[in-house]
mmCIF file of C-alpha atoms in Angstrom:
data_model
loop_
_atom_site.group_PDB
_atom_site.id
_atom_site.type_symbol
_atom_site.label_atom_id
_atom_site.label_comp_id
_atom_site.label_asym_id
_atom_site.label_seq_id
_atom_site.Cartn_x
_atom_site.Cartn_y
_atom_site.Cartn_z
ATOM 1 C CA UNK A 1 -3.889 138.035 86.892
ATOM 2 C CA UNK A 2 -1.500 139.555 84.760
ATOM 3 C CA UNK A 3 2.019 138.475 84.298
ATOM 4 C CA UNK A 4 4.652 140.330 83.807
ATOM 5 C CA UNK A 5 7.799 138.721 81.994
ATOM 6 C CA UNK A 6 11.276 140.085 82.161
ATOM 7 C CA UNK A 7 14.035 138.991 79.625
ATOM 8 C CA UNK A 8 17.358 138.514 80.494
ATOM 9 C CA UNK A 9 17.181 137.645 83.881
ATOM 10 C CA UNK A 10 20.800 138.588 84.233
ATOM 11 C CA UNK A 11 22.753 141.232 82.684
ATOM 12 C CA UNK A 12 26.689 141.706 82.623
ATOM 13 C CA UNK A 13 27.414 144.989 81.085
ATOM 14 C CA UNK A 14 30.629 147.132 80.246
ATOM 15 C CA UNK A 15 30.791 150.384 82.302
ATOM 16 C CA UNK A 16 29.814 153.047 79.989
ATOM 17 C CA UNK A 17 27.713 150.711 77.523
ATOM 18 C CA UNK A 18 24.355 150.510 77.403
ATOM 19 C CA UNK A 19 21.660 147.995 78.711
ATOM 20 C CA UNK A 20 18.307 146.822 78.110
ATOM 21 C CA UNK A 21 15.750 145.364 79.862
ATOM 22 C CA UNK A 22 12.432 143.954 78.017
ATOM 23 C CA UNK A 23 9.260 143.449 79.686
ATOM 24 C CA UNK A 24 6.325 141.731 78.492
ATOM 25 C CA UNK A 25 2.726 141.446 79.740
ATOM 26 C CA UNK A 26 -0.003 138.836 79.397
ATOM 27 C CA UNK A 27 -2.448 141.622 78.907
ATOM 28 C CA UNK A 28 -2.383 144.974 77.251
ATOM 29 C CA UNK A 29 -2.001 147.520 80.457
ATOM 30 C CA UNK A 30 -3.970 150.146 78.624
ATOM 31 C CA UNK A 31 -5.881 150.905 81.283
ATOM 32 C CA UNK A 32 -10.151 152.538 80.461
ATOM 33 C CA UNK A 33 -9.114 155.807 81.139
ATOM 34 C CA UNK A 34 -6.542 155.823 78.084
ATOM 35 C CA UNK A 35 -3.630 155.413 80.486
ATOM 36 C CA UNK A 36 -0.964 152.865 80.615
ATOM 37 C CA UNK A 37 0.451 152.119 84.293
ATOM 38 C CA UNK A 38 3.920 150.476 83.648
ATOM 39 C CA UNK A 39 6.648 151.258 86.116
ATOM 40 C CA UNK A 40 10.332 150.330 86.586
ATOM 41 C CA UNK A 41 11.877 150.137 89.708
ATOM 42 C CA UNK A 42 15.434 149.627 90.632
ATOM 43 C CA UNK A 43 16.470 148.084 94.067
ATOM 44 C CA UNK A 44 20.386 147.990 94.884
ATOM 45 C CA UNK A 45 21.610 145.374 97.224
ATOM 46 C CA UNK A 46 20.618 145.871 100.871
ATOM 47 C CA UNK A 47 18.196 148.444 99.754
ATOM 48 C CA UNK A 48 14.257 148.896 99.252
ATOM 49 C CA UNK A 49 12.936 149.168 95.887
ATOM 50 C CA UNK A 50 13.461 152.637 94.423
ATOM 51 C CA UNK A 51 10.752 154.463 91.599
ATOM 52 C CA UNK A 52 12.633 154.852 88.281
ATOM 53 C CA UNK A 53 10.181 155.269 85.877
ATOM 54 C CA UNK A 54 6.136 155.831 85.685
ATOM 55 C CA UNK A 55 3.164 155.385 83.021
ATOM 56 C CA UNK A 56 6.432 153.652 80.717
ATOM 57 C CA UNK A 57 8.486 156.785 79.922
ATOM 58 C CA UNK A 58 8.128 159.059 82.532
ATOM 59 C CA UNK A 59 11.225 159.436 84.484
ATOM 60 C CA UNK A 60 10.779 160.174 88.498
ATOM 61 C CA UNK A 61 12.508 163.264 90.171
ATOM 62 C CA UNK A 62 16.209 162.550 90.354
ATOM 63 C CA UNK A 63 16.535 160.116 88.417
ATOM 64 C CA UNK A 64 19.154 160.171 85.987
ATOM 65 C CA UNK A 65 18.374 161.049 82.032
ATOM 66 C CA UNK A 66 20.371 157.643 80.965
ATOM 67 C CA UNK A 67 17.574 155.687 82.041
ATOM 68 C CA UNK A 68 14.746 155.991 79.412
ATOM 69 C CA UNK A 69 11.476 154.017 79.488
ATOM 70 C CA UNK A 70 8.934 153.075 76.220
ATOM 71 C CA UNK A 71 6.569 151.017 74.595
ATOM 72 C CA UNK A 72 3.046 150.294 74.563
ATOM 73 C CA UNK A 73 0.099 147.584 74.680
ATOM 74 C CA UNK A 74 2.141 144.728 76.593
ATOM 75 C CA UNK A 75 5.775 145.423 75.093
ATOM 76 C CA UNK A 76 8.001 147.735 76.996
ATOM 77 C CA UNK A 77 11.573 148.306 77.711
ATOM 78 C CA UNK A 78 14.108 149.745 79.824
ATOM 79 C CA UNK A 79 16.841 151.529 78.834
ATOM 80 C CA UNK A 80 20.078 152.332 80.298
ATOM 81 C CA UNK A 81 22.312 154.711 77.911
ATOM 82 C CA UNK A 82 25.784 154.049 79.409
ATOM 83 C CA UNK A 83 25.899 152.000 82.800
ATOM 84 C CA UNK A 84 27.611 153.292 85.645
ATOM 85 C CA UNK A 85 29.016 151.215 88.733
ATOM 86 C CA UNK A 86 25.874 152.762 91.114
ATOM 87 C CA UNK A 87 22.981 151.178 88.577
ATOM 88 C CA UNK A 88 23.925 147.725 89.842
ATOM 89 C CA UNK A 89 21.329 146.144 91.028
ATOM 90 C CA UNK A 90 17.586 144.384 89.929
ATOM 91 C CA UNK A 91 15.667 145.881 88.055
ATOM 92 C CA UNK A 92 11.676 145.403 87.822
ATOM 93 C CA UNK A 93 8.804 146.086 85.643
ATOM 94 C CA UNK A 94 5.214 146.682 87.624
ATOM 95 C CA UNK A 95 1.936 146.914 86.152
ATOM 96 C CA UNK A 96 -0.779 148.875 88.843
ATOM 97 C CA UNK A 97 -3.418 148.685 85.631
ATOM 98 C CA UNK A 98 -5.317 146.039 87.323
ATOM 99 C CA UNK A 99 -5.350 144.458 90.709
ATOM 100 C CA UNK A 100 -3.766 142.605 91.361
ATOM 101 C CA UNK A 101 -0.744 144.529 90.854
ATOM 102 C CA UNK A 102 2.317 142.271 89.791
ATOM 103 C CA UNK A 103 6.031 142.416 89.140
ATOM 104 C CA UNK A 104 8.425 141.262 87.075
ATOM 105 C CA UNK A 105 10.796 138.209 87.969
ATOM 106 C CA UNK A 106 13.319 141.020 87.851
ATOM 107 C CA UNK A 107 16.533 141.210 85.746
ATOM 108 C CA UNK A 108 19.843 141.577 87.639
ATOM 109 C CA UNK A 109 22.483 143.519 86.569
ATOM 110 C CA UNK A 110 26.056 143.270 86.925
ATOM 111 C CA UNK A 111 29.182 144.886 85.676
ATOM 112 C CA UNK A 112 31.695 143.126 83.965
ATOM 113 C CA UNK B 1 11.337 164.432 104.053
ATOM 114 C CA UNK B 2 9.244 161.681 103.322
ATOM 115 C CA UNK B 3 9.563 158.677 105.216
ATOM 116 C CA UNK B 4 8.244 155.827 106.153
ATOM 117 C CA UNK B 5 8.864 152.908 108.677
ATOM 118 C CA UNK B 6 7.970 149.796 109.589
ATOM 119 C CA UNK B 7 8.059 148.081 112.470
ATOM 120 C CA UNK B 8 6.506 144.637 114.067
ATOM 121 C CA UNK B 9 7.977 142.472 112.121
ATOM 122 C CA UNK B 10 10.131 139.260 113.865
ATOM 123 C CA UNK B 11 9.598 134.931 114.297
ATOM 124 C CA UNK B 12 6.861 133.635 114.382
ATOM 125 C CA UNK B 13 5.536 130.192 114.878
ATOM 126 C CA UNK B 14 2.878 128.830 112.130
ATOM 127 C CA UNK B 15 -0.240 129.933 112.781
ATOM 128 C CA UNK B 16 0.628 132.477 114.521
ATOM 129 C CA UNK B 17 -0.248 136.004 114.179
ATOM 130 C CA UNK B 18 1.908 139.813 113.892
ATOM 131 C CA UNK B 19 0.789 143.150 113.629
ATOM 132 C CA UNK B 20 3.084 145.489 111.444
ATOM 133 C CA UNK B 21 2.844 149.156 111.456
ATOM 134 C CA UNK B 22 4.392 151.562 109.041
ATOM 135 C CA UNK B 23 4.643 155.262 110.369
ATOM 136 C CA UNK B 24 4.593 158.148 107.759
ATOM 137 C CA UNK B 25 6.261 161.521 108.244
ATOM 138 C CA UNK B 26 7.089 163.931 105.616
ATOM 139 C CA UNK B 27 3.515 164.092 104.252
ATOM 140 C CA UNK B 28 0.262 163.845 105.245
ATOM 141 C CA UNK B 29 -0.975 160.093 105.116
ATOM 142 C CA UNK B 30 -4.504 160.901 104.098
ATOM 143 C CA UNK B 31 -4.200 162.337 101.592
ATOM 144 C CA UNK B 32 -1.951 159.037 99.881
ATOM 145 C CA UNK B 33 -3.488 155.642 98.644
ATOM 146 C CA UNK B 34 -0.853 152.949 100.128
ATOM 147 C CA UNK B 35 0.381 149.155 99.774
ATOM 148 C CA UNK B 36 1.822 146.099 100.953
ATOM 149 C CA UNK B 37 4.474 144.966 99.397
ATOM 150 C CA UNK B 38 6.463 141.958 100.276
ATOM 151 C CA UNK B 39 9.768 140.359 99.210
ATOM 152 C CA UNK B 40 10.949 136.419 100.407
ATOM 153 C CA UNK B 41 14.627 136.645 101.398
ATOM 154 C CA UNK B 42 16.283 136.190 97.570
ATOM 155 C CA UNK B 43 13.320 136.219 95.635
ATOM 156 C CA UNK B 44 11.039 139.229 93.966
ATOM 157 C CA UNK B 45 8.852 141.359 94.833
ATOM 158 C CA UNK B 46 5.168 140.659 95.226
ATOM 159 C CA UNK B 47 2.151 142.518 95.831
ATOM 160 C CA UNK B 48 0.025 142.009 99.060
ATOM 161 C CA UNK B 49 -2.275 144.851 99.933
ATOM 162 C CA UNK B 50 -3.919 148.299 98.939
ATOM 163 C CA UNK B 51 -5.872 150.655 100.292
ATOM 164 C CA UNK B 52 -7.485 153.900 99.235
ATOM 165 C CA UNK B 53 -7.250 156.841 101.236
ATOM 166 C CA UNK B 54 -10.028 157.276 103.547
ATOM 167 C CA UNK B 55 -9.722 153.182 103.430
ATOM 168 C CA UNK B 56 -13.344 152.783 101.907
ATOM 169 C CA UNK B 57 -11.764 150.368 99.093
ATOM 170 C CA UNK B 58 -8.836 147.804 99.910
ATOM 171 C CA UNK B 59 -7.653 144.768 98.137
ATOM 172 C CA UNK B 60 -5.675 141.915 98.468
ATOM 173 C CA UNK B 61 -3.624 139.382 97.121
ATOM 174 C CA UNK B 62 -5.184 135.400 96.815
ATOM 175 C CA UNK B 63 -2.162 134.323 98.583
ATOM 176 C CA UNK B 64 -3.063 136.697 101.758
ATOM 177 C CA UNK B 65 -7.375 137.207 101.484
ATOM 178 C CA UNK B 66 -8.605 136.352 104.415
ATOM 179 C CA UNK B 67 -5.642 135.754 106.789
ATOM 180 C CA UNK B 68 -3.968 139.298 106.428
ATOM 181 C CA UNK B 69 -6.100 142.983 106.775
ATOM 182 C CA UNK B 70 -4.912 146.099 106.132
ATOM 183 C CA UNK B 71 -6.005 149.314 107.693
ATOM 184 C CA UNK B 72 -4.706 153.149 108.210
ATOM 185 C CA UNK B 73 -5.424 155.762 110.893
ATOM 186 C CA UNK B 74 -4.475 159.029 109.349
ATOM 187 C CA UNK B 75 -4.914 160.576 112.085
ATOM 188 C CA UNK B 76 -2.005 159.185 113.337
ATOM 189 C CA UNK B 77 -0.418 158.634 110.114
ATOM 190 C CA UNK B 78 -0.077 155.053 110.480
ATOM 191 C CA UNK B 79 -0.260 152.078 108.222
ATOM 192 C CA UNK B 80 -0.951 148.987 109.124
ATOM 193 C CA UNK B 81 -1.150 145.306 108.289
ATOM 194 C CA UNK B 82 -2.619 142.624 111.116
ATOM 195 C CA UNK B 83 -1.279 138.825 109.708
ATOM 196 C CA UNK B 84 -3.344 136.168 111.002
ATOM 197 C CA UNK B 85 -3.026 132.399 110.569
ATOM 198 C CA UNK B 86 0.098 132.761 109.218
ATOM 199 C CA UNK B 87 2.851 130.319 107.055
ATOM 200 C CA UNK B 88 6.609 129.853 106.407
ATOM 201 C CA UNK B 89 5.562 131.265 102.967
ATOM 202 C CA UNK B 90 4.626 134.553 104.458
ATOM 203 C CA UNK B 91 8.076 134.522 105.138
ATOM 204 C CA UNK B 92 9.473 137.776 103.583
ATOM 205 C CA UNK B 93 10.477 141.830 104.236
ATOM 206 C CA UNK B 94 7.492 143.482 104.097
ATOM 207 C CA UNK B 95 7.680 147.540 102.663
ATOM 208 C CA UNK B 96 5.120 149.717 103.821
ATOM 209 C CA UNK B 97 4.829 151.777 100.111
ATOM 210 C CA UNK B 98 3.106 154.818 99.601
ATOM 211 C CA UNK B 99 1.441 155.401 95.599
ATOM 212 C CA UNK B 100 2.078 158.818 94.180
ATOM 213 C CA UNK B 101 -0.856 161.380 94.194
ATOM 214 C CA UNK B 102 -0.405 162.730 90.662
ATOM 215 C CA UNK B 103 -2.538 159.393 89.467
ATOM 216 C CA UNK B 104 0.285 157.453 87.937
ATOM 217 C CA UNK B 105 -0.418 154.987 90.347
ATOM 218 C CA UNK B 106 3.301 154.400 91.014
ATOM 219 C CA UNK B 107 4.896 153.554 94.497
ATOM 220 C CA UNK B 108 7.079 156.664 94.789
ATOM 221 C CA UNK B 109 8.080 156.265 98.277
ATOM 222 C CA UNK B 110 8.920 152.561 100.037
ATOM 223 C CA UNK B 111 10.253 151.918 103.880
ATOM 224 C CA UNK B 112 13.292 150.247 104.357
ATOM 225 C CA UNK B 113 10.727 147.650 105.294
ATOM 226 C CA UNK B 114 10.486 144.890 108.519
ATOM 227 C CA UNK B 115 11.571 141.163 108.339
ATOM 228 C CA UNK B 116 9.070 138.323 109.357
ATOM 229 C CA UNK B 117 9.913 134.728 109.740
ATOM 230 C CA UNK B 118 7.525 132.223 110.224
ATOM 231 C CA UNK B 119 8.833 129.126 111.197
ATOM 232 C CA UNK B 120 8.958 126.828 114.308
#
């Protein structure tokens, strides 16, 4: 199986600063067909998980442009340009590359 | 809209068995590959189940083969998951969540999801 690693686990950021979120896999996630499926999700408290980002930089429909996704091979990050008080929450990587799929530990953010 | 929701969850004794259901609208379920996806109260998320659309191909995870199976009827647009045999560990809110169809293979849609306990 693959495992996904998330670094920090916890994340106490300034409103209007940025944040980061680092993700690391056991195996690349470039997948035969050339493609790369790393996701972020973000889940608020009380709420289901909710699609941020797909194939590591693409952002989903209505999500905001100060989250930006990259990286490649098994190195990826999340990026948050300046934090507002609605992106509280945890935040996880997925890999659907391989079955079976698998998540990050998830990284929890929190405003100071 | 798209939406979907789960019901069946609810206490359960080890061993025991539950049948959840997750009811799309919004969309039309066949033509959508969909998951399992579970979450034990305070922890992460974790993967249980897939299945393609016309449910020729379905997977699982270790923790679940061969206690839990996953089906669809898109004819009713229904999702399901039967849970068999099962153990405090199965413990968790479990999301019905649907994969996008422009092969990014990300979950672009998730139910608010149904709570099962397992305990005695």
């Amino acid at each position: 199986d693959i495992v996904m690693t998330q670094t920090p686990l916890s994340s106490l950021v300034t409103l209007g600063q940025p944040a980061s979120i680092s993700c690391r896999s056991s195996h690349s996630l470039v997948h035969s067909d050339g493609n790369t499926y790393l996701s972020w999700l973000q889940q608020r408290p009380g709420q289901p998980p909710r699609l941020l980002i797909y194939k590591i930089s693409n952002r989903f429909s209505g999500v905001p442009d100060r989250f930006s996704g990259s990286g490649a091979g098994t190195d990826f990050t999340l990026k948050i340009s300046r934090v507002e008080a609605e992106d509280v929450g945890v935040y996880y990587c997925t890999q659907a590359t391989q079955f079976p799929h698998t998540f990050g530990q998830g990284t929890r953010l929190e405003i100071k | 809209e798209v939406q979907l929701v789960e019901s069946g969850g609810g206490l359960v004794q080890p061993g025991g068995s539950l049948r959840l259901s997750c009811a799309a609208s919004g969309f039309t379920l066949s033509n959508y590959e969909m998951n399992w996806v579970r979450q034990a109260p305070g922890k992460g998320l974790e993967w249980v189940s897939y299945i393609s659309r016309s449910g020729s191909v379905i997977y699982y995870a270790d923790s679940v083969k061969g206690r839990f199976t996953i089906s669809r009827d898109n004819a009713k647009n229904s999702l399901n998951l039967q849970m068999n045999s099962l153990r405090a560990e199965d413990t968790a809110v479990y999301y019905c969540a649907r994969r996008s169809d422009d092969n990014s293979r990300s979950v672009d849609a998730w139910g608010q999801g149904t709570m099962v306990t397992v305990s005695s």
